[in-house]
Structure formats: structure tokens, C-alpha cells
């Protein structure tokens, strides 16, 4: 009999009703790819929560194993860059959306989608960072390239108690920025201060319809929320500033005016982590290794087992999770 392994499988019936089950698969069930990996750690991102809960159309192939991130060890490879025993990371590339993902003990993917696990970093650490942390680093790099350095003034991070926000606060503060953290959970203020936030403001300050221009409050920002929050952040960004947008927890709309762009020269920097080229990914993971205090990972992450994934997916969509969730497989 072929060896079996545990997996979460999301299916949909003829009436498009979604179901989620834990099942056993074999390697013959996996999708096409030239590298097979033993998944050692994964994580629960907001997108994973949307996929499992069905609250947004993340999954576009049925049935599917969800999970957009994993770290593990190569079992077999016909790809020139990878050998059995190599330690690797995967983020994005449609895995967990159109290709079987991380919520299984085995994954078969294209070798071009993988990056090496940085020296001195465990699979657990890599998933405490995960797509959220990698995306946060892409945001920081984008701000730097636009000239938003600490001397330019404060930077705001929205959705600061979430995965992207928590890592962004930590990285930006370690680089010397004055970080203003915006959160809807006032009880998380001590957590955000511990991560390095200089100020914590209520989400409500940014939740109402935005004025075309408001008082200048920050030189730049990292936004994981979208909608009215992003519109307000833009209206409050100082002359020549920039905002890196990477999320939609508050909505996909952007009810803003052109005023910040044409009267203050503000730039909106779009951040995509899913299809980013390998060179961009390698740079982000290199910078994470130098700019993120790995000792802080313990404070911004919670560890669960495979059996806790489904509950955690619902909790993250309901705003009940702080920071990062690591799954030890």
C-alpha cells in the first residue's frame, strides 16, 4: 500500500456549498511539480482563513489543499537547483489557491517557486515570518527605495496587531523609524509597544470617510487594511511621502480623491508577494535575516499543531488572532 499522509481538503458541491475535511492522501494525489517536499512547518495567514472559511473566493480549483506558505526538506527533485535534503521555503505562487498547498505533510511544487531556508533559521522561524513577514519586508524595501528613511519622519502601520503589521512594526522600529501603530484592539497596545511602536492609535481614527486632504501626520506607511483606512492614511501623508499597500482586511475599495497625489506628491506603492520574482524574494529573505530581531518572533507568534489549523483559520478572519500563527507539522 502507498504511504499516506494527513491533509486538509476543501471541496465544493454542485450548489457551491463548501466543505472542509481532514483526510489521508498519497503522493499520487499531489499535483504536478518537479520537487517534492516534506512539510515541517506552515502558518495560518489571513488569506488562508478566507480560503477555509469560504468568506472570499481565494480557492479557484476544486478540491484543493489550502495553505500558501511552507518550510521543509526536499524529498526528491528533478530540478537543477534542488537536491534531496535541501531546506526550502515557499511563499505564494498560487499555492493554496490553484495548486495543492501547505496543509498536508507532503507538497509537490515547481522548483522555481522555492527559495533556500536562510542559514541559522529553522523551518519554525521561517513560518513565524511567513508570507506576512516577507510581505512586510517588501513594504519596507519599497519605502526605502522611495526615500522614506527614518529622518523623513514617522511612519504608520495599519492593522498593526495582525501578521503583516506585527512584523512591519518590529522591522521598522529596529531600523530606527518612529512607528505609529494603528489597531482596533486597544488591549494589544502593550504588545505593540514591546515590538517597538512609539505610539499606538485607534483604528477608529482612520475608519471614517476620508477628507481629500487632512493634517500631515506621517512621511510614509504600511497598509494592510485598504478601504477608508488607506484613504485616510493617504490624506494624512506629508509632502513627497509614500504608502506601501499590501492588504484588504477592511475592503478592496479605495474611496479616496486624487488630492494627495497631485497636491502633495504622495505615492501609493503596490506590493505583491504572490508572483514576485525570485530575485526580489531572495533580497527580502536576506534582509529579514539582518533586520528582523528573531528573538521577537516568540512574542509575535503562537504555535499550534496540524489539528488546530481549521479553528485558527476561522479565528484569524474573526480578528481573534494576534501576530503570527505557526503550525508545527
Short mmCIF file of C-alpha atoms in Angstrom, two decimals:
data_model
loop_
_atom_site.label_atom_id
_atom_site.label_comp_id
_atom_site.label_asym_id
_atom_site.label_seq_id
_atom_site.Cartn_x
_atom_site.Cartn_y
_atom_site.Cartn_z
CA UNK A 1 0.00 0.00 0.00
CA UNK A 2 1.29 3.54 -0.79
CA UNK A 3 2.33 5.63 2.20
CA UNK A 4 -0.42 8.02 3.29
CA UNK A 5 -0.20 11.41 4.97
CA UNK A 6 -2.65 13.82 6.57
CA UNK A 7 -4.09 16.73 4.63
CA UNK A 8 -6.87 19.28 4.80
CA UNK A 9 -9.05 19.17 1.69
CA UNK A 10 -11.56 21.88 0.75
CA UNK A 11 -14.33 20.82 -1.64
CA UNK A 12 -17.46 22.31 -3.14
CA UNK A 13 -20.67 20.59 -4.22
CA UNK A 14 -22.98 21.27 -7.17
CA UNK A 15 -24.72 24.03 -5.19
CA UNK A 16 -21.29 25.58 -4.48
CA UNK A 17 -21.55 24.77 -0.78
CA UNK A 18 -18.03 24.46 0.64
CA UNK A 19 -16.85 21.69 2.95
CA UNK A 20 -13.56 21.20 4.78
CA UNK A 21 -12.29 17.79 5.89
CA UNK A 22 -9.11 16.22 7.24
CA UNK A 23 -8.24 13.25 5.07
CA UNK A 24 -5.42 10.93 4.01
CA UNK A 25 -3.63 11.40 0.70
CA UNK A 26 -0.75 9.67 -1.07
CA UNK A 27 1.95 11.26 -3.22
CA UNK A 28 -0.01 10.07 -6.26
CA UNK A 29 -2.74 12.56 -5.26
CA UNK A 30 -0.39 15.53 -5.41
CA UNK A 31 -0.31 17.91 -8.36
CA UNK A 32 2.38 18.31 -10.98
CA UNK A 33 5.80 19.63 -9.95
CA UNK A 34 9.49 18.81 -10.10
CA UNK A 35 10.24 18.99 -6.35
CA UNK A 36 8.55 17.06 -3.54
CA UNK A 37 8.94 18.47 -0.03
CA UNK A 38 8.30 17.07 3.43
CA UNK A 39 6.41 19.96 5.03
CA UNK A 40 7.85 20.61 8.51
CA UNK A 41 6.15 23.90 9.33
CA UNK A 42 3.45 26.12 7.90
CA UNK A 43 1.36 29.03 9.10
CA UNK A 44 -2.15 30.47 9.08
CA UNK A 45 -2.40 33.73 7.16
CA UNK A 46 -5.47 35.93 6.70
CA UNK A 47 -5.74 34.62 3.13
CA UNK A 48 -5.72 31.04 4.47
CA UNK A 49 -8.53 31.99 6.83
CA UNK A 50 -10.55 33.34 3.91
CA UNK A 51 -9.91 30.15 1.94
CA UNK A 52 -11.01 27.75 4.68
CA UNK A 53 -13.94 29.84 5.88
CA UNK A 54 -15.12 30.49 2.33
CA UNK A 55 -15.58 34.20 3.11
CA UNK A 56 -13.73 35.21 -0.06
CA UNK A 57 -13.05 33.39 -3.35
CA UNK A 58 -9.42 32.57 -2.63
CA UNK A 59 -9.67 28.96 -3.84
CA UNK A 60 -10.06 28.70 -7.60
CA UNK A 61 -9.62 24.95 -8.12
CA UNK A 62 -11.72 22.23 -6.52
CA UNK A 63 -11.00 20.21 -4.48
CA UNK A 64 -7.85 21.82 -3.07
CA UNK A 65 -5.38 21.56 -0.21
CA UNK A 66 -5.11 25.14 1.13
CA UNK A 67 -2.11 26.83 2.75
CA UNK A 68 0.04 29.45 0.98
CA UNK A 69 3.30 29.03 2.97
CA UNK A 70 5.55 26.18 4.00
CA UNK A 71 9.08 25.33 5.01
CA UNK A 72 10.57 21.87 4.89
CA UNK A 73 13.06 19.41 3.42
CA UNK A 74 13.31 18.24 -0.18
CA UNK A 75 12.45 14.54 -0.51
CA UNK A 76 13.01 14.26 -4.26
CA UNK A 77 13.83 16.64 -7.09
CA UNK A 78 14.34 16.70 -10.85
CA UNK A 79 15.01 20.46 -10.73
CA UNK A 80 18.61 21.58 -11.26
CA UNK A 81 18.65 23.88 -8.22
CA UNK A 82 17.47 21.40 -5.59
CA UNK A 83 18.72 18.13 -4.12
CA UNK A 84 17.32 15.70 -1.59
CA UNK A 85 17.92 17.09 1.90
CA UNK A 86 17.84 20.79 0.91
CA UNK A 87 15.92 23.07 3.28
CA UNK A 88 13.45 25.29 1.42
CA UNK A 89 10.72 27.91 1.82
CA UNK A 90 7.67 28.52 -0.36
CA UNK A 91 5.52 31.66 -0.33
CA UNK A 92 2.68 32.27 -2.76
CA UNK A 93 2.81 31.41 -6.49
CA UNK A 94 -0.86 30.37 -6.34
CA UNK A 95 -0.12 27.53 -3.93
CA UNK A 96 -3.18 27.12 -1.71
CA UNK A 97 -5.26 28.90 -4.36
CA UNK A 98 -4.90 26.92 -7.61
CA UNK A 99 -2.22 24.41 -6.63
CA UNK A 100 -2.25 21.98 -3.67
CA UNK A 101 -0.79 23.83 -0.73
CA UNK A 102 0.85 23.59 2.66
CA UNK A 103 -1.83 21.94 4.78
CA UNK A 104 -0.52 18.45 4.08
CA UNK A 105 2.56 16.60 5.23
CA UNK A 106 3.83 16.49 1.63
CA UNK A 107 3.85 19.07 -1.15
CA UNK A 108 4.88 18.80 -4.80
CA UNK A 109 5.65 22.14 -6.46
CA UNK A 110 7.79 23.75 -9.14
CA UNK A 111 11.37 24.22 -8.06
CA UNK A 112 11.34 27.75 -9.45
CA UNK A 113 8.87 28.65 -6.70
CA UNK A 114 11.26 27.75 -3.87
CA UNK A 115 13.93 29.75 -2.06
CA UNK A 116 16.56 28.36 0.31
CA UNK A 117 15.97 28.49 4.03
CA UNK A 118 18.44 31.12 5.31
CA UNK A 119 21.40 29.88 7.33
CA UNK A 120 20.68 29.77 11.05
CA UNK A 121 16.90 29.92 10.54
CA UNK A 122 14.69 26.94 11.43
CA UNK A 123 11.56 25.97 9.47
CA UNK A 124 9.56 27.09 12.54
CA UNK A 125 11.24 30.53 12.48
CA UNK A 126 10.65 30.85 8.74
CA UNK A 127 6.94 30.28 9.24
CA UNK A 128 6.78 32.67 12.19
CA UNK A 129 7.82 35.13 9.46
CA UNK A 130 5.94 33.55 6.55
CA UNK A 131 4.22 35.42 3.75
CA UNK A 132 3.11 38.08 6.24
CA UNK A 133 6.68 38.86 7.30
CA UNK A 134 8.06 38.54 3.79
CA UNK A 135 5.35 40.95 2.58
CA UNK A 136 6.16 43.36 5.41
CA UNK A 137 9.80 43.32 4.30
CA UNK A 138 8.79 44.04 0.71
CA UNK A 139 6.88 47.06 2.03
CA UNK A 140 9.89 48.33 3.96
CA UNK A 141 12.17 47.92 0.92
CA UNK A 142 9.66 49.82 -1.25
CA UNK A 143 9.52 52.70 1.23
CA UNK A 144 13.32 52.85 1.39
CA UNK A 145 13.60 52.94 -2.40
CA UNK A 146 11.20 55.88 -2.40
CA UNK A 147 13.46 57.70 0.06
CA UNK A 148 11.30 57.18 3.15
CA UNK A 149 14.10 56.81 5.68
CA UNK A 150 13.85 57.42 9.46
CA UNK A 151 14.92 61.05 9.17
CA UNK A 152 11.92 61.83 6.95
CA UNK A 153 9.51 61.46 9.87
CA UNK A 154 7.10 58.97 11.43
CA UNK A 155 5.63 56.00 9.59
CA UNK A 156 2.21 54.49 10.27
CA UNK A 157 1.39 50.78 10.23
CA UNK A 158 -2.29 49.82 9.96
CA UNK A 159 -3.67 46.51 11.12
CA UNK A 160 -0.65 46.57 13.37
CA UNK A 161 -1.61 43.63 15.60
CA UNK A 162 -2.02 41.33 12.59
CA UNK A 163 0.65 39.26 10.92
CA UNK A 164 1.95 41.79 8.38
CA UNK A 165 1.53 44.65 10.84
CA UNK A 166 3.36 42.96 13.70
CA UNK A 167 6.41 42.17 11.57
CA UNK A 168 6.36 45.61 9.94
CA UNK A 169 6.34 47.32 13.35
CA UNK A 170 9.24 45.16 14.50
CA UNK A 171 11.36 45.69 11.38
CA UNK A 172 10.71 49.42 11.06
CA UNK A 173 11.46 50.08 14.72
CA UNK A 174 14.69 48.07 14.53
CA UNK A 175 15.75 50.25 11.58
CA UNK A 176 15.22 53.41 13.62
CA UNK A 177 11.83 54.61 12.41
CA UNK A 178 9.31 56.33 14.69
CA UNK A 179 6.45 53.87 14.25
CA UNK A 180 2.81 54.78 14.81
CA UNK A 181 0.79 51.57 15.14
CA UNK A 182 -2.93 51.61 14.30
CA UNK A 183 -5.08 48.84 15.76
CA UNK A 184 -8.70 48.15 16.54
CA UNK A 185 -7.69 46.18 19.62
CA UNK A 186 -6.65 48.58 22.37
CA UNK A 187 -5.70 45.65 24.61
CA UNK A 188 -2.83 44.94 22.21
CA UNK A 189 -1.11 48.28 22.90
CA UNK A 190 1.48 46.79 25.31
CA UNK A 191 2.27 44.09 22.73
CA UNK A 192 2.83 46.70 20.02
CA UNK A 193 4.98 48.85 22.30
CA UNK A 194 7.08 45.79 23.09
CA UNK A 195 7.54 45.23 19.34
CA UNK A 196 8.89 48.78 19.04
CA UNK A 197 5.93 51.05 18.32
CA UNK A 198 6.49 54.59 19.59
CA UNK A 199 2.76 55.39 19.52
CA UNK A 200 -0.44 53.38 19.29
CA UNK A 201 -3.60 54.92 17.81
CA UNK A 202 -7.12 53.56 17.50
CA UNK A 203 -8.33 52.15 14.23
CA UNK A 204 -11.36 54.45 14.61
CA UNK A 205 -9.17 57.48 13.85
CA UNK A 206 -8.79 56.15 10.30
CA UNK A 207 -12.07 54.31 9.79
CA UNK A 208 -14.39 57.15 8.75
CA UNK A 209 -14.71 58.54 5.20
CA UNK A 210 -11.53 60.48 4.41
CA UNK A 211 -11.17 64.16 3.63
CA UNK A 212 -9.41 64.89 0.32
CA UNK A 213 -6.51 66.25 2.39
CA UNK A 214 -6.03 66.16 6.14
CA UNK A 215 -3.32 67.32 8.51
CA UNK A 216 0.07 65.83 7.64
CA UNK A 217 0.91 63.20 10.26
CA UNK A 218 3.49 60.81 8.74
CA UNK A 219 6.05 60.51 5.97
CA UNK A 220 5.00 57.03 4.96
CA UNK A 221 3.07 53.97 5.89
CA UNK A 222 2.45 50.26 5.55
CA UNK A 223 -1.23 49.49 4.99
CA UNK A 224 -2.77 46.03 5.28
CA UNK A 225 -6.37 47.23 5.57
CA UNK A 226 -7.44 49.14 2.46
CA UNK A 227 -10.77 50.97 2.05
CA UNK A 228 -11.36 54.03 4.28
CA UNK A 229 -8.26 53.30 6.33
CA UNK A 230 -5.95 53.54 3.33
CA UNK A 231 -7.79 56.64 2.07
CA UNK A 232 -7.22 58.36 5.43
CA UNK A 233 -3.57 57.28 5.58
CA UNK A 234 -3.00 58.82 2.13
CA UNK A 235 -4.78 62.05 3.07
CA UNK A 236 -2.53 62.40 6.15
CA UNK A 237 0.78 61.61 4.41
CA UNK A 238 3.21 64.50 4.22
CA UNK A 239 4.57 66.10 1.06
CA UNK A 240 6.58 63.67 -1.07
CA UNK A 241 5.69 60.73 1.15
CA UNK A 242 4.67 57.22 0.19
CA UNK A 243 2.42 54.43 1.40
CA UNK A 244 3.02 50.73 0.68
CA UNK A 245 -0.32 48.93 0.28
CA UNK A 246 -0.41 45.17 0.68
CA UNK A 247 -3.74 44.10 2.17
CA UNK A 248 -7.51 44.33 2.15
CA UNK A 249 -8.68 43.34 5.62
CA UNK A 250 -11.04 46.33 5.62
CA UNK A 251 -12.15 46.04 1.99
CA UNK A 252 -10.91 46.14 -1.60
CA UNK A 253 -12.33 49.59 -2.32
CA UNK A 254 -10.35 52.83 -2.10
CA UNK A 255 -12.77 55.75 -1.52
CA UNK A 256 -10.12 58.46 -1.89
CA UNK A 257 -9.50 61.56 -4.00
CA UNK A 258 -6.54 62.42 -6.21
CA UNK A 259 -5.65 65.34 -3.92
CA UNK A 260 -2.80 63.63 -2.00
CA UNK A 261 -1.19 62.58 -5.28
CA UNK A 262 -1.40 65.85 -7.20
CA UNK A 263 -1.14 68.39 -4.36
CA UNK A 264 1.37 66.66 -2.07
CA UNK A 265 3.14 64.35 -4.49
CA UNK A 266 2.25 61.32 -2.38
CA UNK A 267 2.91 57.93 -3.96
CA UNK A 268 0.91 54.74 -3.46
CA UNK A 269 3.24 51.76 -3.72
CA UNK A 270 1.52 48.49 -4.60
CA UNK A 271 3.08 45.41 -3.01
CA UNK A 272 2.54 41.95 -4.49
CA UNK A 273 4.08 39.00 -2.70
CA UNK A 274 2.40 36.16 -4.61
CA UNK A 275 4.10 36.45 -8.01
CA UNK A 276 7.21 38.44 -7.02
CA UNK A 277 10.31 37.34 -8.99
CA UNK A 278 12.82 35.07 -7.27
CA UNK A 279 15.46 37.81 -7.04
CA UNK A 280 13.02 40.03 -5.14
CA UNK A 281 12.15 37.17 -2.78
CA UNK A 282 15.80 36.38 -2.14
CA UNK A 283 16.51 40.02 -1.28
CA UNK A 284 13.53 40.16 1.08
CA UNK A 285 14.58 36.99 2.92
CA UNK A 286 18.19 38.23 3.08
CA UNK A 287 17.00 41.48 4.65
CA UNK A 288 14.76 39.61 7.08
CA UNK A 289 17.82 37.75 8.28
CA UNK A 290 19.59 41.01 9.11
CA UNK A 291 16.79 43.42 10.03
CA UNK A 292 14.27 41.32 11.98
CA UNK A 293 15.11 40.50 15.58
CA UNK A 294 14.46 36.75 15.61
CA UNK A 295 14.18 36.87 19.40
CA UNK A 296 11.00 38.90 18.92
CA UNK A 297 9.44 36.08 16.93
CA UNK A 298 8.49 34.30 20.13
CA UNK A 299 6.48 37.31 21.28
CA UNK A 300 4.71 37.86 17.97
CA UNK A 301 3.90 34.21 17.21
CA UNK A 302 1.78 31.39 18.61
CA UNK A 303 2.44 27.72 17.87
CA UNK A 304 -0.26 25.16 17.12
CA UNK A 305 -0.37 21.64 15.71
CA UNK A 306 -1.92 20.39 12.48
CA UNK A 307 -5.24 19.71 14.23
CA UNK A 308 -5.58 23.38 15.16
CA UNK A 309 -5.42 24.79 11.62
CA UNK A 310 -9.14 24.89 10.84
CA UNK A 311 -10.09 26.63 14.09
CA UNK A 312 -7.24 29.11 13.69
CA UNK A 313 -8.38 29.88 10.14
CA UNK A 314 -11.81 30.94 11.40
CA UNK A 315 -10.30 32.87 14.31
CA UNK A 316 -7.97 34.93 12.11
CA UNK A 317 -10.86 36.07 9.90
CA UNK A 318 -12.84 36.98 13.02
CA UNK A 319 -9.97 39.16 14.29
CA UNK A 320 -9.22 36.92 17.26
CA UNK A 321 -5.55 36.27 16.48
CA UNK A 322 -2.60 38.48 17.33
CA UNK A 323 0.58 38.35 15.30
CA UNK A 324 1.61 35.11 13.62
CA UNK A 325 0.40 31.52 13.93
CA UNK A 326 2.99 28.79 13.31
CA UNK A 327 1.93 25.23 12.61
CA UNK A 328 4.44 22.55 13.54
CA UNK A 329 3.61 19.60 11.31
#
